[in-house]
PDB file of C-alpha atoms and ligand atoms in Angstrom:
ATOM      1  CA  MET A   1     -28.607  -8.045   6.000  1.00 83.00           C
ATOM      2  CA  ARG A   2     -26.629  -5.459   4.065  1.00 96.00           C
ATOM      3  CA  ILE A   3     -27.609  -1.842   3.501  1.00 97.00           C
ATOM      4  CA  ASP A   4     -26.514  -0.025   0.379  1.00 97.00           C
ATOM      5  CA  VAL A   5     -24.985   3.420   0.791  1.00 97.00           C
ATOM      6  CA  LEU A   6     -23.942   4.820  -2.595  1.00 97.00           C
ATOM      7  CA  GLY A   7     -22.901   1.425  -3.907  1.00 97.00           C
ATOM      8  CA  VAL A   8     -21.195   0.116  -0.762  1.00 98.00           C
ATOM      9  CA  ALA A   9     -23.124  -2.663   0.989  1.00 98.00           C
ATOM     10  CA  PHE A  10     -22.731  -2.238   4.764  1.00 98.00           C
ATOM     11  CA  ASP A  11     -23.455  -4.963   7.292  1.00 98.00           C
ATOM     12  CA  ASN A  12     -26.233  -3.775   9.558  1.00 97.00           C
ATOM     13  CA  CYS A  13     -24.649  -5.092  12.721  1.00 96.00           C
ATOM     14  CA  ILE A  14     -23.510  -3.813  16.085  1.00 96.00           C
ATOM     15  CA  LYS A  15     -19.962  -4.231  17.395  1.00 97.00           C
ATOM     16  CA  ALA A  16     -20.651  -7.343  19.474  1.00 98.00           C
ATOM     17  CA  GLU A  17     -22.212  -9.098  16.484  1.00 98.00           C
ATOM     18  CA  ALA A  18     -19.285  -8.127  14.266  1.00 98.00           C
ATOM     19  CA  VAL A  19     -16.845  -9.621  16.791  1.00 98.00           C
ATOM     20  CA  GLU A  20     -18.937 -12.778  17.103  1.00 98.00           C
ATOM     21  CA  ALA A  21     -19.090 -13.214  13.334  1.00 98.00           C
ATOM     22  CA  SER A  22     -15.310 -12.655  13.108  1.00 98.00           C
ATOM     23  CA  MET A  23     -14.559 -15.280  15.755  1.00 98.00           C
ATOM     24  CA  GLU A  24     -16.766 -17.707  13.800  1.00 98.00           C
ATOM     25  CA  MET A  25     -14.592 -17.076  10.739  1.00 98.00           C
ATOM     26  CA  LEU A  26     -11.592 -18.441  12.639  1.00 97.00           C
ATOM     27  CA  HIS A  27     -13.277 -21.857  12.713  1.00 94.00           C
ATOM     28  CA  ASP A  28     -13.560 -21.853   8.933  1.00 93.00           C
ATOM     29  CA  PRO A  29     -10.515 -22.947   6.885  1.00 91.00           C
ATOM     30  CA  ALA A  30     -11.130 -20.249   4.231  1.00 95.00           C
ATOM     31  CA  CYS A  31      -9.502 -16.806   4.339  1.00 98.00           C
ATOM     32  CA  HIS A  32     -11.757 -13.859   5.209  1.00 98.00           C
ATOM     33  CA  TYR A  33     -11.335 -10.117   5.311  1.00 98.00           C
ATOM     34  CA  VAL A  34     -13.104  -7.224   6.990  1.00 98.00           C
ATOM     35  CA  VAL A  35     -13.248  -3.611   5.800  1.00 98.00           C
ATOM     36  CA  THR A  36     -14.220  -0.502   7.756  1.00 98.00           C
ATOM     37  CA  PRO A  37     -15.277   2.146   5.217  1.00 97.00           C
ATOM     38  CA  ASN A  38     -15.894   5.772   6.105  1.00 94.00           C
ATOM     39  CA  PRO A  39     -17.442   8.353   3.720  1.00 94.00           C
ATOM     40  CA  GLU A  40     -14.030   8.988   2.165  1.00 94.00           C
ATOM     41  CA  ILE A  41     -13.765   5.325   1.181  1.00 96.00           C
ATOM     42  CA  VAL A  42     -17.358   5.268  -0.091  1.00 97.00           C
ATOM     43  CA  GLU A  43     -16.470   8.212  -2.327  1.00 96.00           C
ATOM     44  CA  ALA A  44     -13.342   6.370  -3.510  1.00 96.00           C
ATOM     45  CA  CYS A  45     -15.558   3.369  -4.339  1.00 97.00           C
ATOM     46  CA  ARG A  46     -17.758   5.627  -6.473  1.00 96.00           C
ATOM     47  CA  GLU A  47     -14.690   6.561  -8.467  1.00 96.00           C
ATOM     48  CA  SER A  48     -13.189   3.080  -8.748  1.00 98.00           C
ATOM     49  CA  GLY A  49     -15.296   0.058  -9.651  1.00 97.00           C
ATOM     50  CA  GLU A  50     -12.333  -2.153  -8.801  1.00 98.00           C
ATOM     51  CA  LEU A  51     -12.170  -0.830  -5.246  1.00 98.00           C
ATOM     52  CA  ARG A  52     -15.954  -1.118  -4.900  1.00 98.00           C
ATOM     53  CA  THR A  53     -15.783  -4.773  -5.921  1.00 98.00           C
ATOM     54  CA  VAL A  54     -13.019  -5.467  -3.386  1.00 98.00           C
ATOM     55  CA  VAL A  55     -14.881  -3.650  -0.590  1.00 98.00           C
ATOM     56  CA  ASN A  56     -18.209  -5.347  -1.293  1.00 98.00           C
ATOM     57  CA  ALA A  57     -16.530  -8.753  -1.502  1.00 98.00           C
ATOM     58  CA  ALA A  58     -15.398  -8.444   2.129  1.00 98.00           C
ATOM     59  CA  ASP A  59     -16.910 -10.842   4.657  1.00 98.00           C
ATOM     60  CA  LEU A  60     -17.839  -7.881   6.855  1.00 98.00           C
ATOM     61  CA  VAL A  61     -18.309  -4.267   5.776  1.00 98.00           C
ATOM     62  CA  LEU A  62     -18.447  -2.218   8.965  1.00 98.00           C
ATOM     63  CA  PRO A  63     -19.770   1.381   9.070  1.00 97.00           C
ATOM     64  CA  ASP A  64     -16.785   3.162  10.579  1.00 93.00           C
ATOM     65  CA  GLY A  65     -17.741   6.819  10.149  1.00 84.00           C
ATOM     66  CA  ILE A  66     -20.649   8.812  11.527  1.00 89.00           C
ATOM     67  CA  GLY A  67     -21.166  10.152   7.981  1.00 92.00           C
ATOM     68  CA  VAL A  68     -22.121   6.666   6.827  1.00 96.00           C
ATOM     69  CA  ILE A  69     -24.767   6.498   9.555  1.00 96.00           C
ATOM     70  CA  TYR A  70     -26.222   9.874   8.502  1.00 94.00           C
ATOM     71  CA  GLY A  71     -26.058   8.814   4.860  1.00 96.00           C
ATOM     72  CA  ALA A  72     -27.973   5.586   5.464  1.00 97.00           C
ATOM     73  CA  LYS A  73     -30.577   7.481   7.488  1.00 96.00           C
ATOM     74  CA  LEU A  74     -31.049  10.146   4.820  1.00 96.00           C
ATOM     75  CA  LEU A  75     -31.526   7.386   2.252  1.00 96.00           C
ATOM     76  CA  GLY A  76     -34.375   5.960   4.353  1.00 96.00           C
ATOM     77  CA  THR A  77     -32.504   2.726   5.159  1.00 96.00           C
ATOM     78  CA  PRO A  78     -30.928   3.434   8.563  1.00 97.00           C
ATOM     79  CA  LEU A  79     -28.090   1.362   9.953  1.00 97.00           C
ATOM     80  CA  ARG A  80     -28.270   0.282  13.591  1.00 96.00           C
ATOM     81  CA  GLY A  81     -25.171   2.226  14.531  1.00 92.00           C
ATOM     82  CA  ARG A  82     -21.517   2.932  14.009  1.00 93.00           C
ATOM     83  CA  VAL A  83     -18.890   0.250  14.398  1.00 96.00           C
ATOM     84  CA  PRO A  84     -15.640   2.240  14.641  1.00 94.00           C
ATOM     85  CA  GLY A  85     -12.824   0.068  13.323  1.00 96.00           C
ATOM     86  CA  ILE A  86     -10.619   0.733  16.325  1.00 95.00           C
ATOM     87  CA  GLU A  87     -13.316  -0.236  18.854  1.00 96.00           C
ATOM     88  CA  TYR A  88     -14.135  -3.381  16.896  1.00 98.00           C
ATOM     89  CA  ALA A  89     -10.404  -4.229  16.899  1.00 98.00           C
ATOM     90  CA  GLN A  90     -10.190  -3.754  20.672  1.00 98.00           C
ATOM     91  CA  ALA A  91     -13.209  -5.976  21.304  1.00 98.00           C
ATOM     92  CA  LEU A  92     -11.839  -8.567  18.894  1.00 98.00           C
ATOM     93  CA  MET A  93      -8.432  -8.607  20.629  1.00 98.00           C
ATOM     94  CA  ALA A  94     -10.134  -9.139  23.988  1.00 98.00           C
ATOM     95  CA  ARG A  95     -11.917 -12.200  22.587  1.00 98.00           C
ATOM     96  CA  MET A  96      -8.803 -13.441  20.805  1.00 98.00           C
ATOM     97  CA  GLY A  97      -6.841 -13.084  24.030  1.00 97.00           C
ATOM     98  CA  ALA A  98      -9.415 -15.180  25.892  1.00 96.00           C
ATOM     99  CA  GLU A  99      -9.083 -17.930  23.265  1.00 96.00           C
ATOM    100  CA  GLY A 100      -5.325 -17.564  22.654  1.00 96.00           C
ATOM    101  CA  ARG A 101      -5.804 -16.696  18.964  1.00 97.00           C
ATOM    102  CA  SER A 102      -2.707 -15.237  17.346  1.00 98.00           C
ATOM    103  CA  LEU A 103      -2.286 -11.811  15.745  1.00 98.00           C
ATOM    104  CA  PHE A 104       0.148 -10.169  13.296  1.00 98.00           C
ATOM    105  CA  LEU A 105       0.369  -6.373  13.053  1.00 98.00           C
ATOM    106  CA  LEU A 106       1.111  -4.983   9.595  1.00 98.00           C
ATOM    107  CA  GLY A 107       1.469  -1.307   8.746  1.00 98.00           C
ATOM    108  CA  ALA A 108       2.391   2.200   9.837  1.00 98.00           C
ATOM    109  CA  LYS A 109       5.834   3.806  10.061  1.00 98.00           C
ATOM    110  CA  PRO A 110       8.875   1.681  10.972  1.00 98.00           C
ATOM    111  CA  GLY A 111       8.843   0.888  14.682  1.00 98.00           C
ATOM    112  CA  TYR A 112       5.185   1.689  15.279  1.00 98.00           C
ATOM    113  CA  ALA A 113       3.902  -1.890  14.902  1.00 98.00           C
ATOM    114  CA  GLU A 114       6.492  -3.143  17.438  1.00 98.00           C
ATOM    115  CA  GLN A 115       5.534  -0.368  19.868  1.00 98.00           C
ATOM    116  CA  ALA A 116       1.871  -1.244  19.377  1.00 98.00           C
ATOM    117  CA  ALA A 117       2.645  -4.924  20.022  1.00 98.00           C
ATOM    118  CA  GLU A 118       4.354  -4.081  23.311  1.00 98.00           C
ATOM    119  CA  ARG A 119       1.442  -2.002  24.519  1.00 98.00           C
ATOM    120  CA  LEU A 120      -1.211  -4.455  23.330  1.00 98.00           C
ATOM    121  CA  ARG A 121       0.524  -7.364  25.086  1.00 97.00           C
ATOM    122  CA  GLU A 122       0.086  -5.436  28.328  1.00 96.00           C
ATOM    123  CA  THR A 123      -3.556  -4.629  27.646  1.00 97.00           C
ATOM    124  CA  TYR A 124      -4.490  -8.132  26.444  1.00 97.00           C
ATOM    125  CA  PRO A 125      -2.212 -10.534  28.376  1.00 92.00           C
ATOM    126  CA  GLY A 126      -3.473 -13.732  26.712  1.00 93.00           C
ATOM    127  CA  LEU A 127      -3.109 -12.378  23.182  1.00 97.00           C
ATOM    128  CA  PRO A 128      -0.228 -13.961  21.227  1.00 98.00           C
ATOM    129  CA  ILE A 129       1.179 -11.233  18.937  1.00 98.00           C
ATOM    130  CA  VAL A 130       3.333 -13.404  16.736  1.00 98.00           C
ATOM    131  CA  GLY A 131       4.835 -10.826  14.375  1.00 98.00           C
ATOM    132  CA  THR A 132       4.962  -7.261  13.093  1.00 98.00           C
ATOM    133  CA  ASN A 133       6.029  -5.415   9.948  1.00 98.00           C
ATOM    134  CA  ASP A 134       5.956  -1.766   9.005  1.00 98.00           C
ATOM    135  CA  GLY A 135       3.796  -0.558   6.120  1.00 98.00           C
ATOM    136  CA  TYR A 136       6.478   0.919   3.882  1.00 98.00           C
ATOM    137  CA  PHE A 137       7.827  -2.268   2.306  1.00 98.00           C
ATOM    138  CA  LYS A 138       8.810  -2.318  -1.379  1.00 97.00           C
ATOM    139  CA  GLU A 139       8.044  -5.960  -2.149  1.00 98.00           C
ATOM    140  CA  ASP A 140       4.946  -7.862  -1.098  1.00 98.00           C
ATOM    141  CA  ALA A 141       6.229 -11.440  -1.297  1.00 98.00           C
ATOM    142  CA  PRO A 142       8.659 -11.291   1.685  1.00 98.00           C
ATOM    143  CA  VAL A 143       5.939  -9.740   3.855  1.00 98.00           C
ATOM    144  CA  VAL A 144       3.419 -12.388   2.826  1.00 98.00           C
ATOM    145  CA  GLU A 145       6.011 -15.057   3.649  1.00 98.00           C
ATOM    146  CA  LYS A 146       6.795 -13.457   7.027  1.00 98.00           C
ATOM    147  CA  ILE A 147       3.111 -13.587   7.970  1.00 98.00           C
ATOM    148  CA  ARG A 148       2.843 -17.176   6.769  1.00 98.00           C
ATOM    149  CA  GLN A 149       5.899 -18.174   8.798  1.00 98.00           C
ATOM    150  CA  SER A 150       4.465 -16.491  11.896  1.00 98.00           C
ATOM    151  CA  GLY A 151       1.407 -18.749  11.722  1.00 98.00           C
ATOM    152  CA  ALA A 152      -0.862 -15.811  12.628  1.00 98.00           C
ATOM    153  CA  GLU A 153      -4.571 -16.496  12.462  1.00 98.00           C
ATOM    154  CA  VAL A 154      -5.528 -12.822  12.296  1.00 98.00           C
ATOM    155  CA  VAL A 155      -3.710  -9.903  10.624  1.00 98.00           C
ATOM    156  CA  PHE A 156      -4.438  -6.234  11.235  1.00 98.00           C
ATOM    157  CA  VAL A 157      -3.630  -4.565   7.917  1.00 98.00           C
ATOM    158  CA  CYS A 158      -3.019  -0.863   8.536  1.00 98.00           C
ATOM    159  CA  LEU A 159      -1.708   0.457   5.225  1.00 98.00           C
ATOM    160  CA  GLY A 160      -4.271   3.226   4.661  1.00 97.00           C
ATOM    161  CA  SER A 161      -7.065   3.060   2.116  1.00 96.00           C
ATOM    162  CA  PRO A 162      -7.338   1.894  -0.653  1.00 97.00           C
ATOM    163  CA  LYS A 163      -3.962   0.141  -0.363  1.00 98.00           C
ATOM    164  CA  GLN A 164      -5.036  -2.079   2.544  1.00 98.00           C
ATOM    165  CA  GLU A 165      -8.267  -3.243   0.878  1.00 98.00           C
ATOM    166  CA  HIS A 166      -6.473  -4.197  -2.338  1.00 98.00           C
ATOM    167  CA  TRP A 167      -3.676  -5.852  -0.353  1.00 98.00           C
ATOM    168  CA  MET A 168      -6.068  -8.025   1.669  1.00 98.00           C
ATOM    169  CA  ALA A 169      -7.997  -9.120  -1.428  1.00 98.00           C
ATOM    170  CA  ARG A 170      -4.820  -9.867  -3.382  1.00 98.00           C
ATOM    171  CA  TYR A 171      -2.607 -11.507  -0.739  1.00 98.00           C
ATOM    172  CA  GLY A 172      -4.939 -12.505   2.104  1.00 98.00           C
ATOM    173  CA  ALA A 173      -5.167 -16.192   1.227  1.00 98.00           C
ATOM    174  CA  ASP A 174      -1.391 -16.425   0.582  1.00 98.00           C
ATOM    175  CA  THR A 175      -0.625 -15.311   4.150  1.00 98.00           C
ATOM    176  CA  GLY A 176      -2.266 -18.434   5.548  1.00 98.00           C
ATOM    177  CA  ALA A 177      -4.270 -16.273   7.986  1.00 98.00           C
ATOM    178  CA  LYS A 178      -7.967 -16.911   8.460  1.00 98.00           C
ATOM    179  CA  LEU A 179      -8.947 -13.282   8.951  1.00 98.00           C
ATOM    180  CA  LEU A 180      -7.469  -9.967   7.814  1.00 98.00           C
ATOM    181  CA  VAL A 181      -8.855  -6.640   8.988  1.00 98.00           C
ATOM    182  CA  GLY A 182      -8.214  -3.283   7.297  1.00 98.00           C
ATOM    183  CA  LEU A 183      -7.768  -0.732  10.071  1.00 98.00           C
ATOM    184  CA  GLY A 184      -6.255   2.459   8.604  1.00 96.00           C
ATOM    185  CA  GLY A 185      -4.364   4.508  11.172  1.00 95.00           C
ATOM    186  CA  SER A 186      -5.110   2.216  14.147  1.00 97.00           C
ATOM    187  CA  LEU A 187      -1.463   1.241  14.730  1.00 98.00           C
ATOM    188  CA  ASP A 188      -0.594   4.938  15.094  1.00 97.00           C
ATOM    189  CA  ILE A 189      -3.043   4.957  18.014  1.00 96.00           C
ATOM    190  CA  PHE A 190      -2.228   1.522  19.494  1.00 98.00           C
ATOM    191  CA  SER A 191       1.477   2.450  19.460  1.00 98.00           C
ATOM    192  CA  GLY A 192       0.756   5.624  21.432  1.00 97.00           C
ATOM    193  CA  ASN A 193       2.115   7.910  18.687  1.00 96.00           C
ATOM    194  CA  VAL A 194      -1.286   9.438  17.915  1.00 92.00           C
ATOM    195  CA  ARG A 195      -4.059  10.099  20.410  1.00 89.00           C
ATOM    196  CA  ARG A 196      -7.588   9.050  19.631  1.00 88.00           C
ATOM    197  CA  ALA A 197     -10.138  11.860  19.984  1.00 88.00           C
ATOM    198  CA  PRO A 198     -11.369  12.376  23.571  1.00 90.00           C
ATOM    199  CA  PRO A 199     -14.563  10.414  24.356  1.00 88.00           C
ATOM    200  CA  VAL A 200     -16.802  13.480  24.131  1.00 89.00           C
ATOM    201  CA  PHE A 201     -15.806  13.984  20.469  1.00 87.00           C
ATOM    202  CA  CYS A 202     -16.376  10.286  19.737  1.00 83.00           C
ATOM    203  CA  LYS A 203     -19.749  10.315  21.443  1.00 82.00           C
ATOM    204  CA  LEU A 204     -20.930  13.339  19.490  1.00 84.00           C
ATOM    205  CA  GLY A 205     -19.702  11.875  16.204  1.00 80.00           C
ATOM    206  CA  LEU A 206     -17.100  14.636  15.930  1.00 86.00           C
ATOM    207  CA  GLU A 207     -13.977  12.504  15.818  1.00 85.00           C
ATOM    208  CA  TRP A 208     -13.298  13.856  12.308  1.00 84.00           C
ATOM    209  CA  LEU A 209     -13.291  17.421  13.712  1.00 87.00           C
ATOM    210  CA  TYR A 210     -10.732  16.486  16.369  1.00 89.00           C
ATOM    211  CA  ARG A 211      -8.496  14.863  13.747  1.00 86.00           C
ATOM    212  CA  LEU A 212      -8.841  17.932  11.540  1.00 86.00           C
ATOM    213  CA  MET A 213      -7.842  20.215  14.410  1.00 87.00           C
ATOM    214  CA  LYS A 214      -4.789  18.047  15.130  1.00 87.00           C
ATOM    215  CA  GLU A 215      -3.823  17.558  11.495  1.00 87.00           C
ATOM    216  CA  PRO A 216      -5.124  20.523   9.433  1.00 87.00           C
ATOM    217  CA  LYS A 217      -3.519  19.039   6.327  1.00 86.00           C
ATOM    218  CA  ARG A 218      -6.315  16.454   6.306  1.00 83.00           C
ATOM    219  CA  ILE A 219      -8.669  19.175   5.039  1.00 83.00           C
ATOM    220  CA  GLY A 220      -8.343  17.984   1.400  1.00 82.00           C
ATOM    221  CA  ARG A 221      -9.381  14.467   2.405  1.00 81.00           C
ATOM    222  CA  MET A 222     -12.145  15.743   4.661  1.00 80.00           C
ATOM    223  CA  MET A 223     -13.745  17.672   1.829  1.00 83.00           C
ATOM    224  CA  LYS A 224     -14.949  14.253   0.701  1.00 85.00           C
ATOM    225  CA  LEU A 225     -17.441  14.306   3.570  1.00 87.00           C
ATOM    226  CA  PRO A 226     -19.604  17.205   2.266  1.00 89.00           C
ATOM    227  CA  LEU A 227     -19.288  15.699  -1.216  1.00 92.00           C
ATOM    228  CA  PHE A 228     -20.531  12.387   0.159  1.00 94.00           C
ATOM    229  CA  LEU A 229     -23.561  14.113   1.694  1.00 93.00           C
ATOM    230  CA  VAL A 230     -24.318  15.894  -1.596  1.00 93.00           C
ATOM    231  CA  HIS A 231     -24.246  12.530  -3.362  1.00 95.00           C
ATOM    232  CA  VAL A 232     -26.513  11.004  -0.700  1.00 95.00           C
ATOM    233  CA  ILE A 233     -29.040  13.811  -1.172  1.00 94.00           C
ATOM    234  CA  GLN A 234     -28.909  13.379  -4.959  1.00 94.00           C
ATOM    235  CA  GLU A 235     -29.450   9.636  -4.531  1.00 93.00           C
ATOM    236  CA  ARG A 236     -32.387  10.239  -2.197  1.00 92.00           C
ATOM    237  CA  GLY A 237     -33.928  12.473  -4.884  1.00 89.00           C
ATOM    238  CA  LYS A 238     -33.599   9.655  -7.431  1.00 88.00           C
ATOM    239  CA  ARG A 239     -35.123   7.062  -5.126  1.00 80.00           C
TER     240      ARG A 239
HETATM  241  N1  UDP B 301       0.563   3.648   5.746  1.00 89.74           N
HETATM  242  C1  UDP B 301       1.367   2.543   5.529  1.00 89.74           C
HETATM  243  N2  UDP B 301       1.886   2.337   4.292  1.00 89.74           N
HETATM  244  C2  UDP B 301       1.652   3.189   3.256  1.00 89.74           C
HETATM  245  C3  UDP B 301       0.802   4.295   3.478  1.00 89.74           C
HETATM  246  C4  UDP B 301       0.271   4.489   4.735  1.00 89.74           C
HETATM  247  O1  UDP B 301       1.603   1.755   6.444  1.00 89.74           O
HETATM  248  O2  UDP B 301       2.164   2.947   2.166  1.00 89.74           O
HETATM  249  C5  UDP B 301      -0.010   3.835   7.080  1.00 89.74           C
HETATM  250  C6  UDP B 301       0.241   5.191   7.698  1.00 89.74           C
HETATM  251  O3  UDP B 301       1.535   5.232   8.289  1.00 89.74           O
HETATM  252  C7  UDP B 301      -0.872   5.243   8.713  1.00 89.74           C
HETATM  253  C8  UDP B 301      -2.000   4.477   8.016  1.00 89.74           C
HETATM  254  O4  UDP B 301      -1.389   3.730   6.976  1.00 89.74           O
HETATM  255  O5  UDP B 301      -0.511   4.552   9.882  1.00 89.74           O
HETATM  256  C9  UDP B 301      -3.072   5.365   7.389  1.00 89.74           C
HETATM  257  O6  UDP B 301      -3.544   6.219   8.319  1.00 89.74           O
HETATM  258  P1  UDP B 301      -4.745   7.225   8.048  1.00 89.74           P
HETATM  259  O7  UDP B 301      -4.832   8.089   9.255  1.00 89.74           O
HETATM  260  O8  UDP B 301      -4.599   7.868   6.703  1.00 89.74           O
HETATM  261  O9  UDP B 301      -5.947   6.212   7.945  1.00 89.74           O
HETATM  262  P2  UDP B 301      -7.466   6.354   8.380  1.00 89.74           P
HETATM  263  O10 UDP B 301      -7.518   5.833   9.785  1.00 89.74           O
HETATM  264  O11 UDP B 301      -7.843   7.797   8.229  1.00 89.74           O
HETATM  265  O12 UDP B 301      -8.125   5.446   7.394  1.00 89.74           O
END
């Protein structure tokens, strides 16, 4: 069942269910994609109907940010919990490794995807990482072809939002992959170039605060969070 938060329909699932559903998709010949919206992306969807359509057309819409959880609760339709994109990706890679399902890493600055591949091969020994490409390419077609040639079943698309959502919807099927997952800055973390917030911040739902402390220039983007809550309260009034 999906739960609407300001026009974005979130899957009301926990991480294990999301991973299970994703593994099922690999048995299906069609191409699927997964998005992991946070309040910033929900706000972007309010401003762009095109983005909202692409996000809602995803096979899984996972509630990445704590703000989404608060929003759903305030609207009287609570979600069961957060599914942080990075934790979902880790659990998915563990399962893929166990089944030998192949992965392509797309995105981030030149060199980061290769570094991430090296580290992930150590963490998930059975996981075939069959290709990488940075996220600053000028033409899409050669990248699509590279993924196709790699034969990857799953692609982590880490181009930032909304670029990654549009890219998956537009080119997903052409890559020949069965599942694409939009994962924002995850390759920065998997490559070891950026540290994820310490567990205490994650547990308290304060990962955004840690990121703000580390990168104060994110303040403009983070102002979307209070705006999101204002919109949730307005929506609650209407309902
Ligand atoms: N990025 C990219 N191509 C672009 C723009 C961004 O590969 O044209 C990458 C960027 O290097 C970073 C990620 O996309 O690794 C976006 O990270 P951000 O922290 O903004 O994403 P979030 O996790 O907050 O969604």
